[in-house]
Amino acid sequence: MSRWGDQMAVTTAGVVDRGLRRTGDPRVWGTTIGAAGASVFVHANRGELSSAASIVAVVLWAGALAAYVWAVFVRPRWFPEPEPVRGSAPWIYLASVVGMLALVQVGQMALDAGDKVGVLPAVIVLAVGLHFLPFARAFHTPMFIRLGLAMAALGVVGLVLGLAWTETAAPAIAVLAGLVMLLVITEAALRDDGHAPF
């Protein structure tokens, strides 16, 4: 059975619909956590940049956020029947969050000891990226691999540049990481063409 336009298309294996009408679906509301975190990365760190760079960051963030809202909430897309979440998923989530917080704390202590606390945003980006990686298998969401690897790589780059060159590189990388988060989430929502695979 199919109904197009503003109506949703239903198949035996899933549905084509707008995310705005499926806000209870984890594939919709779950992205809002990532989008909020991405926005925090941008706005909490752009103040460490020059005025011009800060304005550019806001403009890019607004564009990335608009693309995210359109792709996740407005554009009709394919929602397959969700796979059952593994029973260990809550424990994997908890362990990942604890590991992330522990890595940030250890990183902060090390940076404090070396009088390099300005590089902490890069450590946070690295920790957040690594904490995403176990989610891919636990929640049947391969997007977390792309997101986690991209964030971890950016964190390492920010850490190296912040320690070897200028501490300003760390918040700059954190701003970039926030934009990347929004774009990866948007790309994941756009991967289908809005039609169910018949």
PDB file of C-alpha atoms in Angstrom:
ATOM      1  CA  MET A   1       0.000   0.000   0.000  1.00  0.00           C
ATOM      2  CA  SER A   2       1.401   3.411  -0.934  1.00  0.00           C
ATOM      3  CA  ARG A   3       0.229   6.936  -0.318  1.00  0.00           C
ATOM      4  CA  TRP A   4       2.460   9.711  -1.615  1.00  0.00           C
ATOM      5  CA  GLY A   5       2.695  13.452  -1.154  1.00  0.00           C
ATOM      6  CA  ASP A   6       2.214  14.370   2.471  1.00  0.00           C
ATOM      7  CA  GLN A   7       1.125  10.822   3.247  1.00  0.00           C
ATOM      8  CA  MET A   8       3.487   8.053   4.205  1.00  0.00           C
ATOM      9  CA  ALA A   9       4.274   5.014   2.083  1.00  0.00           C
ATOM     10  CA  VAL A  10       3.991   1.720   3.941  1.00  0.00           C
ATOM     11  CA  THR A  11       5.603  -1.560   2.927  1.00  0.00           C
ATOM     12  CA  THR A  12       5.842  -4.896   4.669  1.00  0.00           C
ATOM     13  CA  ALA A  13       9.439  -4.150   5.680  1.00  0.00           C
ATOM     14  CA  GLY A  14       9.245  -0.535   6.771  1.00  0.00           C
ATOM     15  CA  VAL A  15       7.856   2.864   5.969  1.00  0.00           C
ATOM     16  CA  VAL A  16       8.719   6.019   4.065  1.00  0.00           C
ATOM     17  CA  ASP A  17       7.836   9.008   6.208  1.00  0.00           C
ATOM     18  CA  ARG A  18       9.050  12.344   7.504  1.00  0.00           C
ATOM     19  CA  GLY A  19      11.029  12.304  10.726  1.00  0.00           C
ATOM     20  CA  LEU A  20       8.810  15.067  12.067  1.00  0.00           C
ATOM     21  CA  ARG A  21       5.991  12.505  12.241  1.00  0.00           C
ATOM     22  CA  ARG A  22       8.241   9.866  13.820  1.00  0.00           C
ATOM     23  CA  THR A  23       9.797  11.797  16.691  1.00  0.00           C
ATOM     24  CA  GLY A  24       9.455   8.758  18.952  1.00  0.00           C
ATOM     25  CA  ASP A  25      11.715   6.717  16.655  1.00  0.00           C
ATOM     26  CA  PRO A  26      15.280   6.483  18.057  1.00  0.00           C
ATOM     27  CA  ARG A  27      16.580   7.120  14.531  1.00  0.00           C
ATOM     28  CA  VAL A  28      14.972  10.551  14.813  1.00  0.00           C
ATOM     29  CA  TRP A  29      15.116  11.640  18.454  1.00  0.00           C
ATOM     30  CA  GLY A  30      18.519  10.011  18.904  1.00  0.00           C
ATOM     31  CA  THR A  31      20.005  12.378  16.347  1.00  0.00           C
ATOM     32  CA  THR A  32      18.928  15.375  18.408  1.00  0.00           C
ATOM     33  CA  ILE A  33      21.425  14.359  21.089  1.00  0.00           C
ATOM     34  CA  GLY A  34      24.194  14.346  18.502  1.00  0.00           C
ATOM     35  CA  ALA A  35      23.037  17.631  16.994  1.00  0.00           C
ATOM     36  CA  ALA A  36      22.952  19.253  20.434  1.00  0.00           C
ATOM     37  CA  GLY A  37      26.439  17.952  21.217  1.00  0.00           C
ATOM     38  CA  ALA A  38      27.704  19.176  17.860  1.00  0.00           C
ATOM     39  CA  SER A  39      26.269  22.618  18.537  1.00  0.00           C
ATOM     40  CA  VAL A  40      27.969  22.691  21.938  1.00  0.00           C
ATOM     41  CA  PHE A  41      31.303  21.896  20.299  1.00  0.00           C
ATOM     42  CA  VAL A  42      30.866  24.832  17.931  1.00  0.00           C
ATOM     43  CA  HIS A  43      29.586  27.445  20.354  1.00  0.00           C
ATOM     44  CA  ALA A  44      31.683  26.493  23.386  1.00  0.00           C
ATOM     45  CA  ASN A  45      34.895  26.772  21.366  1.00  0.00           C
ATOM     46  CA  ARG A  46      34.375  29.465  18.738  1.00  0.00           C
ATOM     47  CA  GLY A  47      35.041  32.179  21.336  1.00  0.00           C
ATOM     48  CA  GLU A  48      38.690  31.086  21.347  1.00  0.00           C
ATOM     49  CA  LEU A  49      38.986  31.939  17.650  1.00  0.00           C
ATOM     50  CA  SER A  50      39.409  35.299  15.979  1.00  0.00           C
ATOM     51  CA  SER A  51      36.267  37.376  15.470  1.00  0.00           C
ATOM     52  CA  ALA A  52      36.209  36.604  11.748  1.00  0.00           C
ATOM     53  CA  ALA A  53      36.722  32.879  12.282  1.00  0.00           C
ATOM     54  CA  SER A  54      34.024  32.865  14.954  1.00  0.00           C
ATOM     55  CA  ILE A  55      31.525  34.466  12.564  1.00  0.00           C
ATOM     56  CA  VAL A  56      32.431  31.963   9.849  1.00  0.00           C
ATOM     57  CA  ALA A  57      31.909  29.157  12.371  1.00  0.00           C
ATOM     58  CA  VAL A  58      28.418  30.418  13.203  1.00  0.00           C
ATOM     59  CA  VAL A  59      27.477  30.725   9.525  1.00  0.00           C
ATOM     60  CA  LEU A  60      28.733  27.205   8.756  1.00  0.00           C
ATOM     61  CA  TRP A  61      26.978  25.842  11.848  1.00  0.00           C
ATOM     62  CA  ALA A  62      23.678  27.464  10.811  1.00  0.00           C
ATOM     63  CA  GLY A  63      23.969  25.929   7.344  1.00  0.00           C
ATOM     64  CA  ALA A  64      24.870  22.502   8.698  1.00  0.00           C
ATOM     65  CA  LEU A  65      22.046  22.662  11.234  1.00  0.00           C
ATOM     66  CA  ALA A  66      19.534  23.635   8.540  1.00  0.00           C
ATOM     67  CA  ALA A  67      20.685  20.699   6.404  1.00  0.00           C
ATOM     68  CA  TYR A  68      20.352  18.381   9.408  1.00  0.00           C
ATOM     69  CA  VAL A  69      16.807  19.560  10.192  1.00  0.00           C
ATOM     70  CA  TRP A  70      15.754  19.120   6.562  1.00  0.00           C
ATOM     71  CA  ALA A  71      17.318  15.666   6.168  1.00  0.00           C
ATOM     72  CA  VAL A  72      16.190  14.244   9.508  1.00  0.00           C
ATOM     73  CA  PHE A  73      12.801  15.870  10.069  1.00  0.00           C
ATOM     74  CA  VAL A  74      11.432  17.233   6.789  1.00  0.00           C
ATOM     75  CA  ARG A  75      12.555  15.048   3.881  1.00  0.00           C
ATOM     76  CA  PRO A  76      10.638  11.785   3.445  1.00  0.00           C
ATOM     77  CA  ARG A  77      13.011   8.894   4.010  1.00  0.00           C
ATOM     78  CA  TRP A  78      13.090   5.161   4.424  1.00  0.00           C
ATOM     79  CA  PHE A  79      12.597   3.751   7.921  1.00  0.00           C
ATOM     80  CA  PRO A  80      13.132  -0.025   7.818  1.00  0.00           C
ATOM     81  CA  GLU A  81      11.784  -2.155  10.618  1.00  0.00           C
ATOM     82  CA  PRO A  82      14.294  -1.674  13.459  1.00  0.00           C
ATOM     83  CA  GLU A  83      16.461  -4.600  14.427  1.00  0.00           C
ATOM     84  CA  PRO A  84      16.152  -5.710  18.046  1.00  0.00           C
ATOM     85  CA  VAL A  85      18.754  -4.021  20.224  1.00  0.00           C
ATOM     86  CA  ARG A  86      21.214  -6.374  21.865  1.00  0.00           C
ATOM     87  CA  GLY A  87      20.607  -7.061  25.532  1.00  0.00           C
ATOM     88  CA  SER A  88      24.106  -5.821  26.282  1.00  0.00           C
ATOM     89  CA  ALA A  89      23.481  -2.470  24.561  1.00  0.00           C
ATOM     90  CA  PRO A  90      22.717  -0.500  27.751  1.00  0.00           C
ATOM     91  CA  TRP A  91      25.899  -1.811  29.356  1.00  0.00           C
ATOM     92  CA  ILE A  92      27.939  -1.007  26.261  1.00  0.00           C
ATOM     93  CA  TYR A  93      26.486   2.498  26.301  1.00  0.00           C
ATOM     94  CA  LEU A  94      27.280   2.940  30.001  1.00  0.00           C
ATOM     95  CA  ALA A  95      30.827   1.594  29.627  1.00  0.00           C
ATOM     96  CA  SER A  96      31.424   3.878  26.644  1.00  0.00           C
ATOM     97  CA  VAL A  97      30.268   6.960  28.527  1.00  0.00           C
ATOM     98  CA  VAL A  98      32.327   6.058  31.594  1.00  0.00           C
ATOM     99  CA  GLY A  99      35.374   5.442  29.394  1.00  0.00           C
ATOM    100  CA  MET A 100      34.852   8.783  27.665  1.00  0.00           C
ATOM    101  CA  LEU A 101      34.638  10.663  30.958  1.00  0.00           C
ATOM    102  CA  ALA A 102      37.677   8.841  32.319  1.00  0.00           C
ATOM    103  CA  LEU A 103      39.733   9.691  29.224  1.00  0.00           C
ATOM    104  CA  VAL A 104      38.758  13.361  29.491  1.00  0.00           C
ATOM    105  CA  GLN A 105      39.686  13.404  33.189  1.00  0.00           C
ATOM    106  CA  VAL A 106      43.069  11.740  32.599  1.00  0.00           C
ATOM    107  CA  GLY A 107      43.716  14.056  29.657  1.00  0.00           C
ATOM    108  CA  GLN A 108      42.871  17.114  31.730  1.00  0.00           C
ATOM    109  CA  MET A 109      45.211  16.013  34.515  1.00  0.00           C
ATOM    110  CA  ALA A 110      48.051  15.446  32.041  1.00  0.00           C
ATOM    111  CA  LEU A 111      47.473  18.796  30.346  1.00  0.00           C
ATOM    112  CA  ASP A 112      47.279  20.584  33.698  1.00  0.00           C
ATOM    113  CA  ALA A 113      50.606  19.078  34.667  1.00  0.00           C
ATOM    114  CA  GLY A 114      52.164  20.299  31.428  1.00  0.00           C
ATOM    115  CA  ASP A 115      50.473  23.710  31.618  1.00  0.00           C
ATOM    116  CA  LYS A 116      48.637  22.993  28.352  1.00  0.00           C
ATOM    117  CA  VAL A 117      45.031  23.099  29.541  1.00  0.00           C
ATOM    118  CA  GLY A 118      44.050  25.041  26.411  1.00  0.00           C
ATOM    119  CA  VAL A 119      44.438  21.822  24.411  1.00  0.00           C
ATOM    120  CA  LEU A 120      41.661  20.086  26.385  1.00  0.00           C
ATOM    121  CA  PRO A 121      39.000  20.576  23.640  1.00  0.00           C
ATOM    122  CA  ALA A 122      41.006  18.236  21.396  1.00  0.00           C
ATOM    123  CA  VAL A 123      41.077  15.584  24.123  1.00  0.00           C
ATOM    124  CA  ILE A 124      37.303  15.911  24.481  1.00  0.00           C
ATOM    125  CA  VAL A 125      36.843  15.488  20.713  1.00  0.00           C
ATOM    126  CA  LEU A 126      39.047  12.371  20.784  1.00  0.00           C
ATOM    127  CA  ALA A 127      37.186  10.902  23.771  1.00  0.00           C
ATOM    128  CA  VAL A 128      33.767  11.571  22.261  1.00  0.00           C
ATOM    129  CA  GLY A 129      34.847  10.007  18.971  1.00  0.00           C
ATOM    130  CA  LEU A 130      36.160   6.844  20.603  1.00  0.00           C
ATOM    131  CA  HIS A 131      33.042   6.479  22.737  1.00  0.00           C
ATOM    132  CA  PHE A 132      30.892   6.335  19.572  1.00  0.00           C
ATOM    133  CA  LEU A 133      32.664   3.295  18.096  1.00  0.00           C
ATOM    134  CA  PRO A 134      31.043   0.562  20.247  1.00  0.00           C
ATOM    135  CA  PHE A 135      27.589   1.985  19.459  1.00  0.00           C
ATOM    136  CA  ALA A 136      27.702   0.776  15.850  1.00  0.00           C
ATOM    137  CA  ARG A 137      27.373  -2.883  16.750  1.00  0.00           C
ATOM    138  CA  ALA A 138      25.322  -2.447  19.907  1.00  0.00           C
ATOM    139  CA  PHE A 139      22.650  -0.351  18.193  1.00  0.00           C
ATOM    140  CA  HIS A 140      22.964  -1.697  14.603  1.00  0.00           C
ATOM    141  CA  THR A 141      23.985   1.751  13.364  1.00  0.00           C
ATOM    142  CA  PRO A 142      27.081   1.767  11.096  1.00  0.00           C
ATOM    143  CA  MET A 143      27.004   5.563  11.044  1.00  0.00           C
ATOM    144  CA  PHE A 144      28.676   5.500  14.459  1.00  0.00           C
ATOM    145  CA  ILE A 145      31.807   3.988  12.895  1.00  0.00           C
ATOM    146  CA  ARG A 146      32.148   6.871  10.421  1.00  0.00           C
ATOM    147  CA  LEU A 147      31.335   9.419  13.101  1.00  0.00           C
ATOM    148  CA  GLY A 148      33.607   7.894  15.721  1.00  0.00           C
ATOM    149  CA  LEU A 149      36.606   7.533  13.403  1.00  0.00           C
ATOM    150  CA  ALA A 150      36.207  11.058  12.025  1.00  0.00           C
ATOM    151  CA  MET A 151      35.939  12.561  15.499  1.00  0.00           C
ATOM    152  CA  ALA A 152      38.856  10.524  16.879  1.00  0.00           C
ATOM    153  CA  ALA A 153      41.057  11.523  13.932  1.00  0.00           C
ATOM    154  CA  LEU A 154      40.180  15.189  14.415  1.00  0.00           C
ATOM    155  CA  GLY A 155      40.914  14.891  18.125  1.00  0.00           C
ATOM    156  CA  VAL A 156      44.370  13.460  17.438  1.00  0.00           C
ATOM    157  CA  VAL A 157      45.104  16.224  14.913  1.00  0.00           C
ATOM    158  CA  GLY A 158      43.947  18.886  17.365  1.00  0.00           C
ATOM    159  CA  LEU A 159      46.011  17.355  20.144  1.00  0.00           C
ATOM    160  CA  VAL A 160      49.183  17.186  18.046  1.00  0.00           C
ATOM    161  CA  LEU A 161      48.790  20.690  16.646  1.00  0.00           C
ATOM    162  CA  GLY A 162      47.811  22.093  20.030  1.00  0.00           C
ATOM    163  CA  LEU A 163      50.862  20.640  21.736  1.00  0.00           C
ATOM    164  CA  ALA A 164      53.397  21.197  18.959  1.00  0.00           C
ATOM    165  CA  TRP A 165      52.192  24.472  17.430  1.00  0.00           C
ATOM    166  CA  THR A 166      49.475  26.580  19.028  1.00  0.00           C
ATOM    167  CA  GLU A 167      46.847  25.813  21.634  1.00  0.00           C
ATOM    168  CA  THR A 168      44.290  27.637  19.485  1.00  0.00           C
ATOM    169  CA  ALA A 169      44.366  24.638  17.149  1.00  0.00           C
ATOM    170  CA  ALA A 170      42.460  22.585  19.748  1.00  0.00           C
ATOM    171  CA  PRO A 171      39.321  24.761  19.933  1.00  0.00           C
ATOM    172  CA  ALA A 172      39.479  25.253  16.162  1.00  0.00           C
ATOM    173  CA  ILE A 173      39.436  21.493  15.690  1.00  0.00           C
ATOM    174  CA  ALA A 174      36.597  21.204  18.218  1.00  0.00           C
ATOM    175  CA  VAL A 175      34.527  23.664  16.171  1.00  0.00           C
ATOM    176  CA  LEU A 176      35.290  21.638  13.038  1.00  0.00           C
ATOM    177  CA  ALA A 177      34.343  18.444  14.878  1.00  0.00           C
ATOM    178  CA  GLY A 178      30.942  19.907  15.717  1.00  0.00           C
ATOM    179  CA  LEU A 179      30.331  20.702  12.058  1.00  0.00           C
ATOM    180  CA  VAL A 180      31.481  17.217  11.051  1.00  0.00           C
ATOM    181  CA  MET A 181      29.075  15.658  13.552  1.00  0.00           C
ATOM    182  CA  LEU A 182      26.132  17.503  12.028  1.00  0.00           C
ATOM    183  CA  LEU A 183      27.208  16.600   8.490  1.00  0.00           C
ATOM    184  CA  VAL A 184      27.732  12.893   9.267  1.00  0.00           C
ATOM    185  CA  ILE A 185      24.293  12.668  10.881  1.00  0.00           C
ATOM    186  CA  THR A 186      22.790  14.482   7.893  1.00  0.00           C
ATOM    187  CA  GLU A 187      24.565  12.209   5.417  1.00  0.00           C
ATOM    188  CA  ALA A 188      23.273   9.125   7.223  1.00  0.00           C
ATOM    189  CA  ALA A 189      19.697  10.397   6.894  1.00  0.00           C
ATOM    190  CA  LEU A 190      20.263  11.101   3.188  1.00  0.00           C
ATOM    191  CA  ARG A 191      21.742   7.692   2.356  1.00  0.00           C
ATOM    192  CA  ASP A 192      18.406   6.389   1.143  1.00  0.00           C
ATOM    193  CA  ASP A 193      16.604   8.013  -1.792  1.00  0.00           C
ATOM    194  CA  GLY A 194      13.350   8.452   0.101  1.00  0.00           C
ATOM    195  CA  HIS A 195      11.801   5.317  -1.344  1.00  0.00           C
ATOM    196  CA  ALA A 196      11.413   1.881   0.129  1.00  0.00           C
ATOM    197  CA  PRO A 197      13.410  -0.882  -1.632  1.00  0.00           C
ATOM    198  CA  PHE A 198      10.643  -2.883  -3.302  1.00  0.00           C
TER     199      PHE A 198
END
